[in-house]
Coordinates of C-alpha atoms and ligand atoms in Angstrom, one line a residue:
M1 CA 41.5 3.0 114.8
E2 CA 40.7 5.9 117.0
T3 CA 38.0 8.3 115.7
T4 CA 37.1 11.8 116.5
K5 CA 34.6 14.4 115.2
C6 CA 37.1 17.1 114.4
L7 CA 40.9 16.9 113.9
I8 CA 42.8 20.1 114.0
I9 CA 46.3 20.0 112.6
G10 CA 48.5 22.7 114.0
S11 CA 48.7 24.7 117.3
G12 CA 49.2 28.3 116.4
P13 CA 46.6 31.0 117.0
A14 CA 44.4 29.5 114.2
G15 CA 44.5 26.0 115.5
F16 CA 43.8 26.9 119.1
T17 CA 41.1 29.4 118.3
A18 CA 39.4 26.8 116.2
A19 CA 39.8 24.2 119.0
I20 CA 38.2 26.6 121.5
Y21 CA 35.2 27.1 119.3
T22 CA 34.6 23.5 118.2
S23 CA 35.1 22.2 121.8
R24 CA 32.7 24.8 123.2
A25 CA 30.2 23.6 120.6
G26 CA 30.4 20.1 122.0
I27 CA 32.3 18.7 119.0
R28 CA 34.9 16.1 120.1
T29 CA 38.2 17.8 119.0
I30 CA 41.7 16.5 118.9
V31 CA 44.6 18.9 118.2
Y32 CA 48.0 17.7 117.0
E33 CA 50.5 20.3 117.9
G34 CA 53.1 19.6 115.2
L35 CA 56.8 20.3 115.0
Q36 CA 56.7 23.7 116.7
P37 CA 54.0 23.6 119.4
G38 CA 52.5 27.1 119.6
G39 CA 53.7 28.0 116.1
Q40 CA 55.7 31.0 114.9
L41 CA 54.7 33.2 117.8
T42 CA 56.8 31.2 120.2
T43 CA 59.9 32.4 118.3
T44 CA 59.1 36.1 118.8
T45 CA 59.6 38.1 121.9
T46 CA 56.9 40.5 123.2
I47 CA 53.7 40.8 121.2
E48 CA 52.2 44.2 121.4
N49 CA 49.7 44.1 118.6
F50 CA 47.4 41.3 119.8
P51 CA 44.4 43.1 121.2
G52 CA 43.7 42.7 124.9
F53 CA 47.2 43.0 126.3
P54 CA 47.9 46.7 126.9
D55 CA 51.4 45.9 128.2
G56 CA 52.2 43.4 125.5
I57 CA 52.6 39.7 126.1
D58 CA 55.4 37.2 125.6
G59 CA 54.7 35.0 122.5
F60 CA 55.4 31.8 124.4
Q61 CA 53.0 32.9 127.2
L62 CA 50.3 33.9 124.8
M63 CA 50.4 30.5 123.1
G64 CA 50.5 28.7 126.4
Q65 CA 47.4 30.6 127.5
M66 CA 45.6 29.8 124.2
K67 CA 46.4 26.1 124.8
Q68 CA 45.2 26.2 128.4
Q69 CA 41.9 27.8 127.2
A70 CA 41.4 25.1 124.5
V71 CA 42.1 22.3 127.0
R72 CA 39.9 23.9 129.7
V73 CA 36.9 23.9 127.3
G74 CA 37.6 20.2 126.4
A75 CA 40.0 20.0 123.5
D76 CA 42.3 17.0 123.5
V77 CA 45.7 18.6 122.7
R78 CA 48.4 16.1 121.8
A79 CA 52.1 16.4 121.1
G80 CA 53.0 14.8 117.7
M81 CA 52.9 15.3 114.0
V82 CA 50.4 14.4 111.3
K83 CA 52.7 12.8 108.7
A84 CA 50.2 12.2 106.0
V85 CA 46.4 12.4 105.3
D86 CA 43.9 10.6 103.2
L87 CA 41.2 13.1 102.4
S88 CA 39.7 11.0 99.5
H89 CA 36.7 9.8 101.6
R90 CA 35.0 10.4 104.9
P91 CA 36.0 9.7 107.6
F92 CA 39.3 11.3 106.7
V93 CA 42.4 9.4 107.9
A94 CA 45.5 10.9 109.4
Q95 CA 48.8 9.0 109.8
L96 CA 50.6 10.1 113.0
D97 CA 54.3 10.1 113.6
D98 CA 54.0 7.3 116.1
G99 CA 52.7 5.0 113.4
R100 CA 49.0 5.1 114.5
E101 CA 46.1 6.3 112.4
L102 CA 43.3 8.6 113.4
A103 CA 39.9 9.0 111.6
A104 CA 38.0 12.3 111.7
E105 CA 34.7 13.5 110.4
A106 CA 36.1 17.0 109.7
V107 CA 39.6 18.4 109.5
I108 CA 40.9 21.9 110.1
I109 CA 44.4 22.5 108.5
A110 CA 46.2 25.1 110.6
T111 CA 49.8 24.1 110.0
G112 CA 51.0 27.7 109.3
A113 CA 54.0 28.8 107.3
S114 CA 57.6 29.1 108.1
A115 CA 59.8 32.1 107.2
K116 CA 62.7 31.2 104.9
Y117 CA 66.1 31.8 106.3
L118 CA 69.4 32.2 104.4
G119 CA 70.8 29.1 106.1
L120 CA 73.8 30.9 107.8
A121 CA 75.0 29.5 111.1
D122 CA 74.9 33.1 112.4
E123 CA 71.1 33.3 112.0
Q124 CA 70.8 30.6 114.7
R125 CA 73.6 32.1 116.8
Y126 CA 71.8 35.5 117.0
A127 CA 68.2 34.1 117.1
G128 CA 66.2 36.5 119.4
Q129 CA 69.3 38.7 119.7
G130 CA 69.0 40.9 116.6
V131 CA 67.7 38.4 114.0
S132 CA 64.0 38.4 113.1
A133 CA 61.8 37.3 110.3
C134 CA 58.9 39.6 111.3
A135 CA 59.2 43.4 111.2
T136 CA 55.7 43.9 112.4
C137 CA 56.4 41.8 115.5
D138 CA 59.9 43.0 116.4
G139 CA 60.4 46.4 114.6
F140 CA 59.3 48.4 117.7
F141 CA 62.4 47.2 119.5
Y142 CA 64.6 48.9 117.0
R143 CA 63.3 52.4 117.3
K144 CA 65.8 55.0 116.3
K145 CA 68.3 52.2 115.5
V146 CA 69.9 50.9 112.2
V147 CA 68.5 47.8 110.7
A148 CA 68.9 45.7 107.5
V149 CA 66.2 43.9 105.6
V150 CA 67.2 41.0 103.3
G151 CA 65.1 40.5 100.1
G152 CA 63.8 42.4 97.2
G153 CA 60.2 41.3 97.0
D154 CA 56.9 42.8 98.2
T155 CA 57.4 41.6 101.7
A156 CA 60.9 43.1 101.9
C157 CA 59.6 46.4 100.6
E158 CA 56.7 46.3 103.0
E159 CA 58.9 45.5 105.9
A160 CA 61.5 48.1 105.0
T161 CA 58.8 50.8 104.6
Y162 CA 57.3 49.8 108.0
L163 CA 60.7 49.8 109.7
S164 CA 61.6 53.2 108.1
N165 CA 58.9 54.8 110.2
L166 CA 60.6 53.5 113.4
C167 CA 64.3 53.2 112.6
S168 CA 66.9 55.9 111.9
K169 CA 68.2 54.0 108.9
V170 CA 67.1 50.9 106.9
Y171 CA 69.3 49.0 104.5
M172 CA 67.8 46.7 102.0
I173 CA 70.2 43.9 101.0
V174 CA 69.2 42.7 97.5
R175 CA 71.1 39.9 95.8
K176 CA 70.2 41.0 92.2
G177 CA 70.6 44.3 90.5
Y178 CA 66.9 45.1 90.8
L179 CA 63.8 44.6 93.0
R180 CA 61.3 41.9 92.3
A181 CA 58.6 43.9 94.1
S182 CA 55.6 45.5 92.4
A183 CA 56.0 49.0 91.1
A184 CA 53.7 50.4 93.8
M185 CA 55.8 48.9 96.6
Q186 CA 59.1 50.0 94.9
Q187 CA 57.7 53.5 94.8
R188 CA 56.9 53.5 98.5
V189 CA 60.5 52.5 99.2
A190 CA 61.9 55.1 96.9
E191 CA 59.9 57.8 98.7
R192 CA 61.7 57.0 102.0
E193 CA 64.9 59.0 102.5
N194 CA 66.2 56.7 105.2
I195 CA 66.1 53.5 103.1
E196 CA 69.2 52.6 101.2
I197 CA 69.2 49.7 98.8
L198 CA 72.4 47.7 98.5
Y199 CA 72.0 45.9 95.1
N200 CA 74.0 42.9 93.9
T201 CA 74.8 42.2 97.6
N202 CA 74.8 38.9 99.5
T203 CA 75.0 38.3 103.2
V204 CA 77.8 36.0 104.3
G205 CA 77.7 36.5 108.1
L206 CA 76.7 38.5 111.2
F207 CA 79.0 39.8 113.9
G208 CA 78.7 41.3 117.4
D209 CA 79.6 40.5 121.0
N210 CA 76.2 41.6 122.5
G211 CA 73.7 40.5 119.9
V212 CA 73.9 41.7 116.3
E213 CA 76.3 44.6 115.8
G214 CA 76.9 44.3 112.1
V215 CA 76.7 42.2 108.9
H216 CA 79.4 40.9 106.6
L217 CA 78.4 41.5 103.0
V218 CA 79.8 40.8 99.5
R219 CA 79.1 42.9 96.5
G220 CA 79.2 41.1 93.1
K221 CA 79.6 37.6 94.6
G222 CA 81.0 35.2 92.1
N223 CA 82.4 38.0 89.8
D224 CA 86.0 38.8 89.3
H225 CA 85.6 42.0 91.3
E226 CA 84.0 40.5 94.4
E227 CA 84.0 43.2 97.1
P228 CA 83.6 42.2 100.7
F229 CA 82.4 44.9 103.1
D230 CA 80.7 45.3 106.5
I231 CA 78.0 47.6 107.7
A232 CA 77.1 48.3 111.4
I233 CA 73.5 47.4 112.2
D234 CA 71.4 46.6 115.3
G235 CA 68.8 44.4 113.7
F236 CA 68.8 41.9 110.8
F237 CA 65.4 41.1 109.3
L238 CA 64.8 38.3 106.9
A239 CA 62.1 38.9 104.2
I240 CA 62.9 36.4 101.5
G241 CA 59.6 34.7 101.6
H242 CA 57.6 32.1 103.5
Q243 CA 57.0 28.5 102.9
P244 CA 53.5 27.2 103.8
N245 CA 53.7 23.9 105.7
T246 CA 51.7 21.9 103.3
Q247 CA 54.1 19.2 102.0
F248 CA 52.0 16.5 103.7
L249 CA 48.9 17.7 101.7
E250 CA 50.2 17.3 98.2
G251 CA 47.6 15.7 96.0
Q252 CA 45.0 15.7 98.7
V253 CA 43.6 19.3 98.6
E254 CA 44.0 22.2 96.2
L255 CA 47.1 24.2 96.7
D256 CA 48.1 27.4 94.8
A257 CA 51.4 27.8 92.9
Q258 CA 53.2 28.7 96.1
G259 CA 51.8 25.8 98.0
Y260 CA 49.2 27.7 100.1
V261 CA 45.9 25.9 100.7
V262 CA 43.2 27.5 98.5
T263 CA 40.1 28.5 100.4
R264 CA 36.8 29.8 99.2
D265 CA 33.4 30.5 100.7
G266 CA 34.9 31.1 104.2
A267 CA 37.4 28.5 105.3
A268 CA 36.3 25.7 102.9
T269 CA 39.0 23.9 100.8
S270 CA 38.5 21.9 97.7
V271 CA 37.4 18.9 99.9
P272 CA 34.0 19.2 101.6
G273 CA 34.6 18.7 105.3
V274 CA 38.2 19.9 105.2
F275 CA 38.8 23.5 106.2
A276 CA 41.9 25.7 106.5
A277 CA 42.8 28.6 108.8
G278 CA 45.7 30.8 109.5
D279 CA 49.0 31.4 107.6
V280 CA 48.7 28.0 105.7
A281 CA 46.0 29.7 103.6
D282 CA 47.1 33.3 103.9
P283 CA 50.2 34.5 102.0
R284 CA 49.0 38.1 102.5
Y285 CA 48.3 39.2 106.1
R286 CA 50.2 36.7 108.2
Q287 CA 49.2 38.2 111.6
A288 CA 48.3 36.3 114.7
V289 CA 45.0 38.1 115.2
A290 CA 44.1 37.4 111.5
A291 CA 45.0 33.7 112.0
A292 CA 42.8 33.5 115.2
G293 CA 39.9 35.1 113.2
T294 CA 40.1 32.5 110.4
G295 CA 40.4 29.7 113.1
C296 CA 37.0 30.9 114.4
R297 CA 35.6 30.9 110.9
A298 CA 36.9 27.4 110.2
A299 CA 35.4 26.1 113.5
L300 CA 32.0 27.6 112.7
D301 CA 32.1 26.1 109.2
V302 CA 32.9 22.7 110.8
E303 CA 30.0 23.0 113.1
R304 CA 27.7 23.7 110.2
F305 CA 29.2 21.0 108.0
L306 CA 28.8 18.3 110.7
A307 CA 25.2 19.4 111.5
Q308 CA 24.3 19.0 107.8
A309 CA 26.3 15.7 107.4
D310 CA 24.6 14.2 110.5
N311 CA 21.1 14.9 109.2
Ligands
LIG401 P1 59.1 36.7 96.9 O1 59.3 35.3 96.6 O2 58.2 37.5 96.0 O3 60.4 37.5 97.1 C1 61.5 37.0 97.8 C2 62.7 38.0 97.7 O4 63.7 37.4 98.5 C3 63.2 38.1 96.3 O5 63.8 39.4 96.1 C4 64.4 37.1 96.2 O6 65.4 37.5 95.4 C5 64.9 37.2 97.7 N1 65.5 36.0 98.1 C6 65.0 34.7 98.1 N2 65.9 33.8 98.5 C7 67.0 34.6 98.8 C8 68.3 34.2 99.3 N3 68.6 33.0 99.6 N4 69.2 35.2 99.5 C9 68.9 36.5 99.2 N5 67.7 36.9 98.7 C10 66.8 35.9 98.5 O7 58.5 36.7 98.4 P2 57.6 37.8 99.2 O8 57.5 37.3 100.6 O9 58.2 39.1 99.1 O10 56.2 37.7 98.5 C11 55.5 36.5 98.5 C12 54.1 36.8 97.7 O11 53.3 37.6 98.6 C13 54.4 37.5 96.4 O12 53.4 37.1 95.5 C14 54.0 39.0 96.8 O13 53.6 39.7 95.7 C15 53.0 38.8 97.9 N6 52.9 39.9 98.8 C16 52.1 40.9 98.5 C17 52.1 42.0 99.4 C18 51.2 43.2 99.0 O14 50.6 43.1 97.9 N7 51.1 44.1 99.8 C19 52.9 42.1 100.6 C20 53.7 41.0 100.8 C21 53.7 39.9 99.9 P3 65.3 37.2 93.8 O15 64.4 38.3 93.3 O16 66.8 37.4 93.4 O17 64.8 35.8 93.6

C-alpha cells in the first residue's frame, strides 16, 4: 500500500492552501481533488472579494492558480475521489475510487459543502446565466436589478438583506406561511422596503431567452385554490441550505447534527491526527478567504502533530 505523511481530501481554497503550507514545510503531501476539482468557486463567475485581485479574478482561474502553486512547492495533486476512510488507527487508511488504498500519518478533510438546489431542470439550464447559490459571490452583477431569493432561513434572510443593498427589488420566495429564520434576521428583512416576501409560494420553473427573465410560481401548491403566477426577475438565488460533503466520514469522526465536522482547538477533529478546514467544518462564514485561512491553520496543526508524533 502506498503511504504518505499527509493526505488532503478536497481541492478548494482550504485544501490547496493546506497543501501549499504542508509541502513548503517538507511534509510529503498528496491531495485528492474529489468530484469537483477546484471546489465551489469553479461554479461562480468573477470573484471580487478575494484579496489581492483588484480587478477581480475568474473562479476557475483562481483555483487553477492555487493548484499550480501547490504543485510548484511539491504537492502531489491527483484526480480522484476518496470513497471511504478508516480513521480508527494510525496510519489512517483511505480507500480510493480506483480500488487502491492509501495510508497517511495525518489527514486534512477539506471536502467542502454543496449548496442545495430545488432539483428543477431550469436550474441547470440557466446555470451561470441568472441562477446562483451565492449572493456574496454574484450579487454585484445584479446592481439596480430585480432578483428573487428562495428560502426562509437565516441564509435566505442574510442573502436577501445583502442583495437589497445592491438591487432595486428583492423577492423572497418562501414555501411556508412563515420564515424559519431567527427573530433578529427577520427584523433586518422587515426593515428593508425593497424586500417583498411571497409566502406559501413554490417555484416551478424559470423562463427567459437571454438568461433568466422570470420565474414561474405557484401560491398554495396542493390546495384547492392553487394559484400559478409569474414574476419578472433578472437573478434567481438559491438559499435553501448547504450540505457538507461528509457522507464518507460517518462513524469515523465527530459530526454535528447537520453533518459538519466538529473542530476544536484550531483545526483539530475528534480524532488526533485528523484535521478539518474550509466549509466542511464551517456552516457560518462559507467564504473562500475564510476557507483558505482555516486550510493554513490545519496545515500548521499537521506540522505540529507530526513533529510530536515522530519524537
Ligand atoms: P435552513 O435549513 O435553516 O433553512 C432552509 C430554508 O430553505 C427554510 O426556510 C426551508 O423551508 C427552505 N427550503 C428547504 N428546502 C426547500 C425546498 N426544496 N423548496 C423551498 N424551500 C426550501 O438553512 P440556512 O442555510 O438558512 O441555515 C443553516 C444554518 O446556518 C442554520 O442553523 C442557521 O441558523 C445558520 N445560519 C446562521 C446565520 C447567522 O447567524 N448569521 C447565517 C446563515 C446561516 P422550510 O422552513 O419550509 O423547511
